[in-house]
XYZ file of C-alpha atoms in Angstrom:
780
model
C 98.591 115.214 141.514
C 96.438 115.398 138.399
C 95.769 112.337 136.301
C 97.902 112.028 133.165
C 94.729 111.266 131.255
C 93.447 114.812 131.593
C 93.324 116.918 128.467
C 95.442 119.886 127.516
C 92.359 122.029 128.170
C 92.690 121.132 131.862
C 89.323 119.418 132.184
C 88.656 117.062 135.063
C 86.645 114.932 132.673
C 88.478 111.705 131.862
C 86.424 110.119 129.119
C 86.362 106.317 129.212
C 87.855 106.175 132.708
C 85.109 103.667 133.405
C 86.658 101.368 130.808
C 89.277 99.337 132.597
C 91.047 96.620 130.577
C 88.823 94.036 132.231
C 85.684 95.917 131.170
C 84.935 94.921 127.559
C 81.165 95.000 127.687
C 79.018 95.504 124.594
C 76.957 98.704 124.339
C 73.212 98.436 124.832
C 71.406 97.122 121.740
C 67.846 98.193 122.510
C 67.114 99.572 119.076
C 63.361 99.994 119.477
C 63.489 103.091 121.626
C 64.048 106.549 120.214
C 67.452 108.184 120.189
C 66.303 110.524 122.959
C 65.517 107.592 125.191
C 68.809 105.949 124.355
C 70.752 109.114 125.073
C 68.982 109.750 128.354
C 69.568 106.252 129.664
C 73.326 106.006 129.126
C 75.978 107.537 131.342
C 78.987 108.155 129.153
C 81.448 110.000 131.328
C 81.852 111.303 134.800
C 83.314 114.458 136.202
C 85.580 114.615 139.200
C 82.555 114.970 141.502
C 80.867 111.889 140.043
C 78.108 113.727 138.185
C 77.084 112.035 134.942
C 77.421 113.841 131.623
C 74.790 112.746 129.123
C 74.940 113.059 125.335
C 72.159 115.616 125.377
C 74.237 117.762 127.718
C 77.261 117.638 125.425
C 75.595 118.791 122.227
C 78.272 119.943 119.798
C 80.420 121.730 122.359
C 83.354 120.498 124.400
C 82.823 119.455 128.007
C 83.102 122.436 130.371
C 86.617 123.095 131.594
C 87.666 123.319 135.215
C 87.375 127.077 135.102
C 83.600 126.648 134.866
C 83.470 124.233 137.792
C 83.776 124.731 141.567
C 85.747 127.581 143.034
C 89.507 127.174 142.708
C 91.464 126.217 145.810
C 93.537 128.758 147.705
C 96.776 130.007 146.254
C 98.733 128.091 148.869
C 97.422 124.710 147.765
C 99.458 122.301 145.625
C 96.850 122.601 142.910
C 97.314 126.348 142.688
C 101.082 125.893 142.498
C 100.584 123.479 139.626
C 98.350 126.024 137.940
C 101.041 128.703 138.322
C 103.606 126.412 136.772
C 101.183 125.764 133.935
C 100.682 129.481 133.329
C 104.440 130.012 133.297
C 104.882 127.152 130.843
C 102.370 128.729 128.488
C 104.574 131.816 128.320
C 107.524 129.633 127.230
C 106.063 127.062 124.813
C 107.822 123.741 124.416
C 109.570 122.741 121.223
C 107.363 120.543 119.047
C 109.487 117.425 119.656
C 109.169 117.759 123.435
C 105.386 118.032 123.405
C 103.159 115.023 124.046
C 101.172 113.130 121.449
C 97.408 113.390 121.483
C 94.716 110.704 121.661
C 91.057 111.082 120.762
C 88.711 108.342 121.918
C 85.065 108.554 122.960
C 83.238 105.373 124.013
C 79.957 106.740 122.669
C 81.179 105.919 119.165
C 80.638 102.272 120.119
C 76.871 102.737 120.029
C 76.690 102.709 116.234
C 75.641 99.087 115.640
C 73.907 97.035 112.978
C 70.120 97.264 113.524
C 69.899 93.535 112.826
C 71.137 91.901 116.067
C 71.646 88.596 114.288
C 73.938 89.961 111.568
C 77.602 89.884 112.581
C 78.955 92.908 110.731
C 82.749 93.389 110.448
C 82.504 97.116 111.235
C 81.608 96.519 114.879
C 82.023 98.529 118.100
C 84.796 96.327 119.459
C 87.171 97.734 116.844
C 87.870 100.990 118.674
C 87.581 99.395 122.101
C 90.285 96.847 121.284
C 92.648 99.604 120.127
C 91.975 101.704 123.200
C 92.529 98.778 125.533
C 95.764 97.903 123.722
C 97.053 101.413 124.352
C 95.997 101.215 128.010
C 97.651 97.833 128.556
C 100.836 99.160 126.916
C 100.948 101.918 129.525
C 100.359 104.711 127.035
C 97.048 105.722 128.604
C 96.636 105.902 132.361
C 93.713 103.827 133.678
C 91.580 105.113 136.594
C 93.452 105.363 139.877
C 96.740 104.072 138.472
C 98.492 107.363 137.813
C 101.110 108.437 140.301
C 101.772 111.671 138.488
C 105.329 110.707 137.585
C 104.740 109.125 134.170
C 105.592 111.284 131.178
C 105.270 108.674 128.449
C 101.502 108.865 128.147
C 99.121 110.267 125.575
C 97.318 113.547 126.161
C 93.584 112.910 125.960
C 91.667 115.316 123.728
C 88.167 116.448 124.662
C 85.090 114.916 123.012
C 83.798 117.052 120.179
C 80.778 116.729 117.896
C 81.281 118.223 114.465
C 78.944 121.037 113.564
C 76.654 121.092 110.566
C 78.599 123.863 108.823
C 81.822 121.860 109.170
C 80.317 118.718 107.685
C 78.807 120.730 104.840
C 82.311 121.687 103.734
C 82.334 118.268 102.071
C 78.773 116.888 102.070
C 75.485 118.154 100.679
C 72.575 119.385 102.807
C 70.530 116.378 101.726
C 73.259 113.998 102.821
C 73.566 115.643 106.232
C 69.797 115.771 106.737
C 69.472 112.091 105.917
C 72.129 110.982 108.411
C 70.680 113.306 111.056
C 67.218 111.907 110.394
C 68.265 108.350 111.218
C 68.126 109.309 114.914
C 64.308 109.444 114.710
C 63.734 106.472 112.416
C 61.929 103.383 113.632
C 63.588 99.984 113.610
C 61.797 98.858 110.466
C 62.871 101.893 108.458
C 66.461 101.588 109.687
C 66.595 97.983 108.502
C 65.117 98.973 105.145
C 67.640 101.779 104.667
C 70.397 99.362 105.588
C 69.236 96.809 103.026
C 69.183 99.301 100.138
C 72.407 101.093 101.138
C 75.817 100.485 99.600
C 77.551 98.343 102.236
C 76.431 100.589 105.098
C 74.052 100.238 108.054
C 72.110 102.767 110.157
C 71.136 102.926 113.797
C 69.379 105.482 115.985
C 72.773 106.470 117.409
C 74.527 106.601 114.029
C 74.266 110.392 113.735
C 75.702 110.875 117.222
C 78.579 108.503 116.508
C 79.255 109.963 113.071
C 79.485 113.535 114.365
C 81.768 112.367 117.186
C 83.919 110.536 114.637
C 84.244 113.624 112.429
C 84.752 115.679 115.558
C 87.634 113.435 116.568
C 89.453 114.036 113.291
C 88.859 117.802 113.572
C 89.881 117.888 117.246
C 93.189 116.125 116.534
C 93.991 118.388 113.591
C 93.255 121.533 115.588
C 95.349 120.355 118.529
C 98.345 119.717 116.278
C 97.972 122.878 114.206
C 97.687 124.990 117.369
C 100.776 123.364 118.862
C 99.026 121.809 121.859
C 100.332 118.380 120.918
C 103.064 117.427 118.452
C 100.905 114.826 116.674
C 97.794 112.811 117.393
C 95.870 109.624 116.738
C 92.090 109.549 116.410
C 90.584 106.180 117.366
C 87.230 106.816 115.704
C 84.319 105.102 114.045
C 82.335 104.895 111.874
C 85.078 105.235 109.218
C 84.776 107.846 106.513
C 86.912 107.587 103.383
C 84.209 105.929 101.228
C 81.503 108.510 102.023
C 80.943 110.704 98.992
C 79.395 114.149 98.770
C 75.813 112.905 98.551
C 75.991 109.258 99.576
C 77.119 107.189 102.554
C 78.745 103.919 101.513
C 81.311 101.285 102.407
C 80.640 101.390 106.196
C 81.125 105.197 106.055
C 78.621 107.949 106.922
C 80.635 111.210 106.859
C 84.091 111.621 105.355
C 86.051 112.262 108.551
C 89.458 112.990 107.047
C 88.181 115.126 104.167
C 86.094 117.285 106.493
C 88.992 117.741 108.908
C 91.258 118.781 106.013
C 88.692 121.325 104.805
C 88.367 122.732 108.330
C 92.149 123.147 108.500
C 92.197 124.923 105.165
C 89.433 127.253 106.321
C 90.744 128.012 109.811
C 94.521 128.098 109.390
C 94.999 129.616 105.948
C 98.579 129.867 104.731
C 99.989 127.944 107.700
C 98.049 124.910 106.483
C 97.894 125.627 102.771
C 99.249 122.319 101.499
C 97.899 119.101 103.004
C 99.018 115.554 102.274
C 96.453 112.811 102.850
C 98.027 109.352 102.765
C 95.485 106.539 102.673
C 96.857 103.054 103.351
C 93.483 101.378 103.875
C 93.289 98.266 101.716
C 90.262 99.809 99.980
C 90.563 102.897 97.808
C 89.234 106.074 99.443
C 86.829 107.172 96.743
C 85.248 109.766 99.030
C 88.512 111.572 99.774
C 89.448 111.414 96.108
C 86.149 112.985 95.100
C 86.454 115.756 97.690
C 89.853 116.994 96.463
C 90.012 115.858 92.840
C 90.412 119.416 91.546
C 92.226 120.909 94.551
C 95.885 121.781 93.857
C 96.643 122.177 97.565
C 95.622 118.713 98.745
C 97.746 115.787 97.636
C 95.856 112.510 98.009
C 97.900 109.309 97.780
C 96.215 105.940 98.149
C 97.798 102.492 98.357
C 95.081 99.884 97.880
C 94.174 96.494 96.574
C 92.816 96.569 93.035
C 92.500 92.934 92.092
C 90.070 91.759 89.456
C 87.324 89.314 90.361
C 86.334 86.429 88.052
C 83.305 88.499 87.112
C 85.479 91.346 85.884
C 84.931 93.688 88.842
C 87.756 95.426 90.651
C 88.134 95.170 94.408
C 85.778 97.490 96.319
C 84.964 100.284 95.623
C 85.882 99.579 91.994
C 87.128 101.748 89.161
C 87.835 104.795 91.327
C 91.168 103.243 92.307
C 92.603 103.312 88.787
C 96.152 104.704 88.480
C 95.142 106.828 85.499
C 92.909 109.006 87.686
C 95.302 111.852 88.459
C 92.981 114.789 89.158
C 91.382 117.447 86.961
C 91.881 121.132 86.315
C 94.264 122.776 88.739
C 94.307 119.554 90.755
C 95.913 117.498 87.991
C 98.747 115.408 89.387
C 97.578 115.808 92.985
C 95.712 112.492 92.982
C 98.051 109.506 93.120
C 96.531 106.036 93.094
C 98.920 103.144 93.773
C 96.905 99.987 93.132
C 98.228 96.495 93.815
C 96.869 94.126 91.208
C 97.443 90.878 93.113
C 96.567 89.349 96.468
C 99.044 88.744 99.267
C 101.060 91.932 99.388
C 103.612 92.194 102.199
C 105.683 94.803 104.034
C 108.318 94.808 101.315
C 105.742 95.772 98.666
C 104.402 98.694 100.691
C 107.875 99.917 101.652
C 108.923 99.702 98.001
C 105.899 101.813 97.029
C 106.846 104.334 99.701
C 110.447 104.547 98.548
C 109.660 104.708 94.837
C 106.487 106.814 94.737
C 105.075 108.072 98.028
C 108.077 109.739 99.653
C 109.611 111.269 96.498
C 106.284 112.884 95.605
C 105.586 113.897 99.207
C 108.993 115.554 99.535
C 108.520 117.422 96.270
C 105.024 118.522 97.346
C 106.411 119.662 100.734
C 103.163 119.675 102.753
C 102.343 121.905 105.712
C 100.291 119.150 107.338
C 99.892 115.382 106.994
C 96.808 113.256 107.673
C 96.938 109.469 107.480
C 93.686 107.708 106.631
C 94.813 104.688 108.613
C 92.796 101.660 107.734
C 94.406 98.522 109.112
C 92.589 96.058 106.854
C 95.782 95.431 104.872
C 97.220 94.010 108.095
C 98.210 90.396 108.363
C 95.206 88.427 109.601
C 92.463 90.638 108.179
C 90.150 88.451 106.129
C 88.634 91.301 104.129
C 91.969 92.581 102.900
C 93.933 89.312 102.604
C 97.191 91.265 102.766
C 100.063 90.802 105.183
C 101.343 94.177 106.389
C 102.839 93.807 109.873
C 102.784 96.258 112.803
C 106.443 97.135 112.105
C 105.463 97.766 108.482
C 102.875 100.342 109.530
C 105.372 101.781 112.004
C 108.000 102.306 109.308
C 105.510 104.011 106.989
C 104.472 106.314 109.842
C 108.108 107.010 110.626
C 108.804 108.084 107.045
C 105.763 110.355 106.937
C 106.691 111.893 110.298
C 109.645 113.536 108.626
C 107.288 115.766 106.644
C 105.602 119.029 107.685
C 107.855 119.455 110.739
C 106.234 116.370 112.220
C 102.686 117.769 112.142
C 100.800 114.554 111.487
C 97.411 113.134 112.495
C 96.457 109.474 112.180
C 92.719 108.801 111.747
C 91.352 105.276 111.960
C 89.523 104.023 108.873
C 89.026 100.295 108.280
C 90.501 97.160 109.826
C 88.372 94.284 111.070
C 90.616 91.773 112.804
C 90.691 92.980 116.403
C 94.167 91.666 117.147
C 95.605 93.054 113.904
C 94.172 96.546 114.244
C 95.074 96.883 117.919
C 98.709 95.788 117.528
C 99.109 97.844 114.349
C 97.611 100.947 115.955
C 99.908 100.461 118.957
C 102.974 100.283 116.697
C 101.920 103.475 114.905
C 101.229 105.257 118.203
C 104.636 104.356 119.613
C 106.286 105.943 116.574
C 104.181 109.086 117.035
C 105.402 109.241 120.629
C 109.021 109.063 119.524
C 109.921 105.385 119.684
C 111.826 103.932 116.723
C 109.928 101.358 114.663
C 110.718 97.699 115.218
C 113.020 96.005 112.764
C 111.459 94.846 109.520
C 112.022 91.384 108.144
C 111.553 91.870 104.444
C 111.214 89.091 101.931
C 111.363 89.212 98.155
C 109.501 91.958 96.348
C 106.399 90.711 94.562
C 106.861 90.709 90.764
C 103.395 92.190 90.304
C 104.204 95.019 92.724
C 107.232 95.971 90.615
C 105.039 96.206 87.553
C 102.293 98.102 89.387
C 104.746 100.647 90.763
C 106.410 101.035 87.359
C 103.000 101.804 85.851
C 102.284 104.447 88.481
C 105.708 105.999 87.964
C 105.125 106.145 84.216
C 101.743 107.830 84.664
C 102.720 110.275 87.402
C 106.099 111.225 85.901
C 104.252 113.787 83.772
C 103.406 115.728 86.917
C 106.321 115.103 89.296
C 109.912 115.934 88.471
C 111.195 113.437 91.054
C 109.753 110.582 88.984
C 111.239 111.723 85.689
C 114.468 109.798 85.286
C 116.843 110.886 82.507
C 116.629 107.462 80.892
C 112.822 107.403 80.608
C 111.803 106.451 77.099
C 110.379 109.205 74.943
C 108.750 107.361 72.065
C 108.246 110.544 70.061
C 111.921 111.414 70.338
C 113.006 107.880 69.381
C 110.827 108.020 66.289
C 112.015 111.516 65.382
C 115.683 110.507 65.371
C 114.985 107.117 63.758
C 116.483 105.218 66.697
C 117.263 101.534 66.228
C 116.136 98.887 68.680
C 119.210 97.219 70.162
C 117.576 93.811 69.804
C 117.822 94.094 66.037
C 121.527 94.954 66.018
C 123.758 92.001 65.148
C 127.525 92.083 65.151
C 129.593 90.486 62.396
C 130.329 86.771 62.772
C 134.006 87.310 61.945
C 134.626 88.991 65.331
C 132.299 86.936 67.491
C 135.031 84.530 68.543
C 137.540 87.202 69.476
C 137.782 89.351 72.606
C 134.738 89.985 74.781
C 133.053 92.868 72.993
C 131.504 95.898 74.616
C 128.094 97.124 73.568
C 129.880 99.996 71.841
C 131.886 97.546 69.709
C 128.714 95.802 68.593
C 126.968 99.092 67.863
C 129.958 100.374 65.867
C 129.949 97.191 63.814
C 126.289 97.830 63.110
C 126.972 101.458 62.201
C 129.737 100.384 59.831
C 127.549 97.826 58.078
C 124.783 100.397 57.692
C 127.212 103.016 56.350
C 128.285 100.492 53.747
C 124.724 99.473 52.931
C 123.395 103.032 52.605
C 126.401 104.915 51.209
C 129.080 102.331 50.375
C 131.416 103.654 53.054
C 134.632 101.749 53.635
C 136.695 101.229 56.757
C 139.980 103.139 56.805
C 142.806 101.089 58.295
C 145.096 102.585 60.940
C 148.732 101.548 60.449
C 150.422 102.792 63.568
C 151.514 100.876 66.614
C 149.355 101.058 69.767
C 146.472 102.812 68.023
C 145.905 100.418 65.137
C 143.943 97.906 67.204
C 142.426 100.549 69.481
C 140.657 102.263 66.589
C 140.024 99.193 64.483
C 136.818 99.788 62.495
C 136.195 103.112 64.219
C 136.961 105.164 61.050
C 134.741 104.939 57.947
C 134.839 107.079 54.816
C 132.887 107.670 51.648
C 134.541 106.290 48.517
C 135.215 109.807 47.190
C 136.845 111.165 50.354
C 140.283 111.414 48.648
C 139.058 113.315 45.586
C 135.972 115.294 46.558
C 136.516 119.082 46.680
C 134.357 119.377 49.814
C 135.280 117.109 52.684
C 133.458 116.877 56.022
C 135.387 115.172 58.831
C 133.164 114.186 61.771
C 134.577 113.190 65.152
C 131.808 111.983 67.447
C 131.163 110.118 70.676
C 129.324 106.762 70.600
C 125.564 107.137 70.077
C 123.121 107.451 72.967
C 121.758 104.200 74.331
C 118.292 104.837 75.700
C 116.703 102.054 77.714
C 114.087 101.291 80.302
C 114.730 98.480 82.798
C 112.443 95.513 83.010
C 110.143 96.384 85.955
C 110.419 92.850 87.337
C 114.109 91.993 86.911
C 115.392 95.616 86.773
C 117.689 94.513 83.936
C 118.299 96.482 80.763
C 117.122 94.199 77.969
C 117.757 94.610 74.263
C 114.076 94.715 73.305
C 113.587 97.739 75.581
C 116.753 99.554 74.481
C 117.260 101.902 71.536
C 120.329 103.368 69.860
C 119.806 107.035 68.994
C 122.510 107.802 66.424
C 122.099 111.484 65.551
C 125.392 111.435 63.616
C 123.669 109.231 61.059
C 121.487 112.192 60.020
C 124.542 114.420 59.547
C 126.240 111.819 57.382
C 123.067 111.459 55.312
C 122.808 115.212 54.735
C 126.486 115.510 53.844
C 126.274 112.733 51.264
C 123.125 114.257 49.761
C 124.949 117.581 49.312
C 127.864 115.897 47.559
C 130.443 116.136 50.312
C 133.093 113.569 50.911
C 132.777 112.264 54.480
C 135.120 110.710 57.029
C 133.200 109.401 60.048
C 135.292 108.842 63.206
C 133.829 107.220 66.307
C 135.768 107.921 69.518
C 134.982 105.027 71.879
C 134.733 105.328 75.639
C 136.200 101.860 76.141
C 138.812 100.386 73.817
C 138.764 96.778 72.747
C 142.167 95.330 71.904
C 141.329 92.402 69.639
C 144.912 91.119 69.619
C 145.091 90.869 73.400
C 141.429 89.889 73.600
C 140.612 92.370 76.308
C 138.456 95.425 76.745
C 139.708 98.303 78.803
C 138.780 101.825 79.789
C 141.903 103.997 79.719
C 142.547 106.861 82.079
C 141.343 110.252 80.934
C 144.841 111.452 80.076
C 145.798 108.327 78.151
C 142.509 108.354 76.257
C 142.994 112.006 75.365
C 146.483 111.242 74.086
C 145.251 108.343 71.935
C 142.453 110.436 70.445
C 144.794 113.315 69.630
C 147.282 110.952 68.000
C 144.465 109.513 65.885
C 143.416 112.989 64.716
C 146.946 113.837 63.578
C 147.369 110.431 61.922
C 144.144 110.882 59.932
C 145.152 114.394 58.872
C 148.538 113.310 57.642
C 147.439 110.121 55.896
C 143.858 110.584 54.710
C 142.876 114.270 54.786
C 145.847 116.400 53.801
C 146.790 114.274 50.737
C 143.584 115.473 49.035
C 145.188 118.791 48.168
C 142.214 120.098 46.192
C 139.674 119.691 48.985
C 138.295 122.363 51.244
C 137.628 120.865 54.629
C 135.035 121.280 57.369
C 135.788 119.781 60.783
C 132.943 118.748 63.062
C 133.303 117.531 66.672
C 130.500 116.218 68.849
C 130.879 115.842 72.600
C 134.231 114.976 74.158
C 135.653 114.042 70.781
C 135.743 117.674 69.634
C 138.778 118.194 71.866
C 140.835 115.984 69.523
C 140.066 118.326 66.624
C 141.029 121.392 68.674
C 144.321 119.642 69.430
C 144.765 119.089 65.703
C 144.207 122.796 65.013
C 146.735 123.791 67.672
C 149.441 121.438 66.374
C 148.932 121.818 62.611
C 147.738 125.434 62.565
C 149.625 126.527 59.429
C 148.081 123.750 57.351
C 144.697 124.002 59.023
C 144.002 127.692 58.363
C 144.812 127.200 54.713
C 142.618 124.147 54.206
C 139.792 124.316 56.747
C 136.923 126.700 56.059
C 134.574 125.720 58.898
C 134.805 124.250 62.386
C 131.596 123.028 64.051
C 131.308 121.613 67.564
C 128.579 120.589 69.998
C 129.409 120.948 73.674
C 126.980 119.808 76.391
C 128.524 118.928 79.751
C 132.015 118.883 78.230
C 134.529 121.595 78.976
C 135.384 124.197 76.364
C 138.866 123.914 74.833
C 140.780 126.899 73.540
C 142.780 127.327 70.352
C 146.146 128.913 71.128
C 149.549 128.963 69.493
C 152.740 130.718 70.434
C 153.807 130.645 66.781
C 150.574 131.952 65.238
C 149.326 134.993 67.121
C 146.206 135.345 64.972
C 145.076 131.743 65.245
C 142.394 132.491 67.842
C 140.931 135.214 65.604
C 140.771 132.805 62.676
C 139.157 130.176 64.903
C 136.537 132.583 66.213
C 135.694 133.759 62.703
C 135.397 130.278 61.203
C 133.743 128.334 63.993
C 130.281 127.667 65.343
C 130.487 126.143 68.832
C 126.959 125.117 69.855
C 126.893 125.049 73.641
C 124.244 123.699 76.034
C 121.870 126.210 77.588
C 123.030 125.349 81.101
C 126.753 125.293 80.338
C 128.937 127.130 82.894
C 130.262 129.323 80.089
C 127.012 131.293 80.308
C 127.131 131.778 84.056
C 126.455 135.532 84.569
C 128.812 135.530 87.539
C 131.715 134.442 85.381
C 133.681 136.414 82.831
C 132.553 135.957 79.245
C 134.640 133.373 77.315
C 137.399 134.763 75.119
C 137.660 134.486 71.344
C 140.092 131.605 71.635
C 137.156 129.345 72.560
C 135.504 130.032 69.216
C 132.181 131.636 68.369
C 129.849 130.292 71.057
C 126.201 129.798 70.138
C 123.910 129.096 73.073
C 121.450 126.311 72.380
C 117.995 126.079 73.921
C 118.649 122.411 74.707
C 120.875 120.824 77.328
C 121.643 117.335 76.010
C 124.052 116.590 73.180
C 121.680 114.548 71.037
C 118.854 117.073 71.253
C 121.221 119.940 70.471
C 122.515 118.149 67.389
C 119.001 117.393 66.259
C 117.746 120.952 66.816
C 120.600 122.728 64.961
C 121.009 120.332 62.032
C 119.499 122.636 59.381
C 121.385 125.646 60.705
C 124.700 123.783 60.599
C 124.365 122.702 56.994
C 123.244 126.147 55.867
C 126.367 127.593 57.425
C 128.587 124.882 55.902
C 127.134 125.600 52.487
C 127.930 129.302 52.933
C 131.482 128.516 54.095
C 132.197 126.257 51.136
C 130.655 128.784 48.720
C 132.842 131.542 50.152
C 135.937 129.416 49.592
C 134.848 128.758 46.006
C 134.642 132.528 45.420
C 138.131 132.953 46.815
C 139.399 130.131 44.624
C 137.816 131.941 41.653
C 140.322 134.773 41.851
C 139.902 136.696 45.076
C 142.318 134.638 47.105
C 146.077 135.351 47.072
C 148.187 132.572 45.570
C 149.684 131.706 48.970
C 147.972 132.382 52.279
C 150.165 132.788 55.314
C 148.874 132.942 58.835
C 150.455 136.368 59.248
C 148.209 137.731 56.476
C 144.994 136.856 58.344
C 143.244 139.919 59.651
C 140.959 139.487 62.655
């Protein structure tokens, strides 16, 4: 039987088979010899016949496959039968979920070491060895001689691959490539000098070899997944790459592995890999990846990183590039999402919260074709450089969430992580999820207050570019200023009701509205003397002092004003200082008073406070509708109709307009003689018809004398439905969809029409109108 560590390309080469768990030796550190001497003296892999394969033999091409080796056995041999089964399987490809996961690991990447043997650098060769050995000891990679051919829960090993110059130049400049390539021929003294002047990076005579193998690992994994040879893959590679910029190696990074692999995918797979998500959870911000795709609309880069401020005023490495305000430029605007944590000691709960609030909503809206994780494990618990506390189950859960994207096409590429135990256990947890195991249970503590604030800031910034982050209640400061909204904190209710029943916010706001109506226009409260509605509508009806004698009377029925608030990002509570009352009706009252109209302002509450019983209740829809209709008739009989010289305009806003339609239906003979205009604003509310068995022409009168402003997305305008009849009034489709914005947008138009309606009635009163108008005389 063949070893389970063989690659999908059927090679007999089993890279790192010489590395048994007990074999944790350091690579040679003879840095004085040239790279050619180093390469020629090290046996890195062996074929099935024991022949050594040297770096110089590999070049930038994969190791020869079995087809290039010795003559195949006879067709009767077990091997040939296996080959036949393989050929048959290729004709019937497996579903993605039933395919194996891939692993890229090449021990030669361990030969990139600090040229100073006495400097213990955190980015050391043991990093990838410890991860590989962890996977072997977990039984996910078969060690030499241990495979019985029956195990299916193992990783498919991907062939070693050195990235080509033209691939690396998709991201880096020629000068950058030439410099890294030139380190192979530098003497020890020059290497040490270059290391001293570099930005947190060292160079060795094998650095170019290791760097091209590291980039090659990221490319190899991406190709294997995109071509369907494995369902997903993990690249255990070094040196890391996400800090390397176009022209400069930095932050332990020589070439930008992930960025180059993404560019190769874009180039080779076209539309099938058009949109790529790169999720970077390294504790350091990936400035190199950000730079590579800052103006690319097809690559979404999301980074979760530490961004604390030092006493000297410097942000955590690499610095200002991790700012949340950096969102991309040009066509790439919004495709760069930085999620910085401003404090030390972040835990699983903080990362999961960021995923739930920002990462996954944006990722789902972006809908990528392919996902690459820049998987630095230096935010893991125990890593001294990161000082964060993400656990292996935490990384597993993040991987599990991302695996639901792009039909599971995901590649994990190692970046940072410098505690050997932390990176190996974290990488194992991630790998198990890739292979189909569920993540271990999380034990979450309390969310960090600073994380709540940080995430709220990111949401506020990115909500301009992502619909999923735009909540209906987000504050629009321009809108609040335009409608002269009042901050709830400044609204006080009257002391004479403070000791009564528990008041709703609507009660307090109505008290404030009443006091302002008195202050600005000397409005008075109209008492309601009728059982079971007197206390319900206490102080809900206000009128101008001339309402009973003015020849032009505007009666406004409206819902309570909008309350627009933003929760405290720490406590998630709605607080008065962050809450505004947008009372658009106030503007209508102001305009009516300025034009000399008498005004009756009626607020229809959603919850009714019974001050006598000291309780607040929300009635059923039917009972509320009945109460509102009874109020409308009561006001008509007692406060509106007695002013026999007035011409009346009725205005309903929101649900409350239904009460006025009920009034028209039940007092039609009086209404058509006295009312010259009917205005309504309907958003999500249903349309209500005017009908009467007694007055056949009532619907024609209503259509002729009404303006029913209806939201742009109202079902009445559904092209698949029959057009509304005249009995619903003259419908005017607004460009807006919310009640308050509709009222604000059509304010001038409404008052122009009211002025025309009143003027028309004045002409009729001047001699054109018959002495007695009967409904039967109305012509449609």
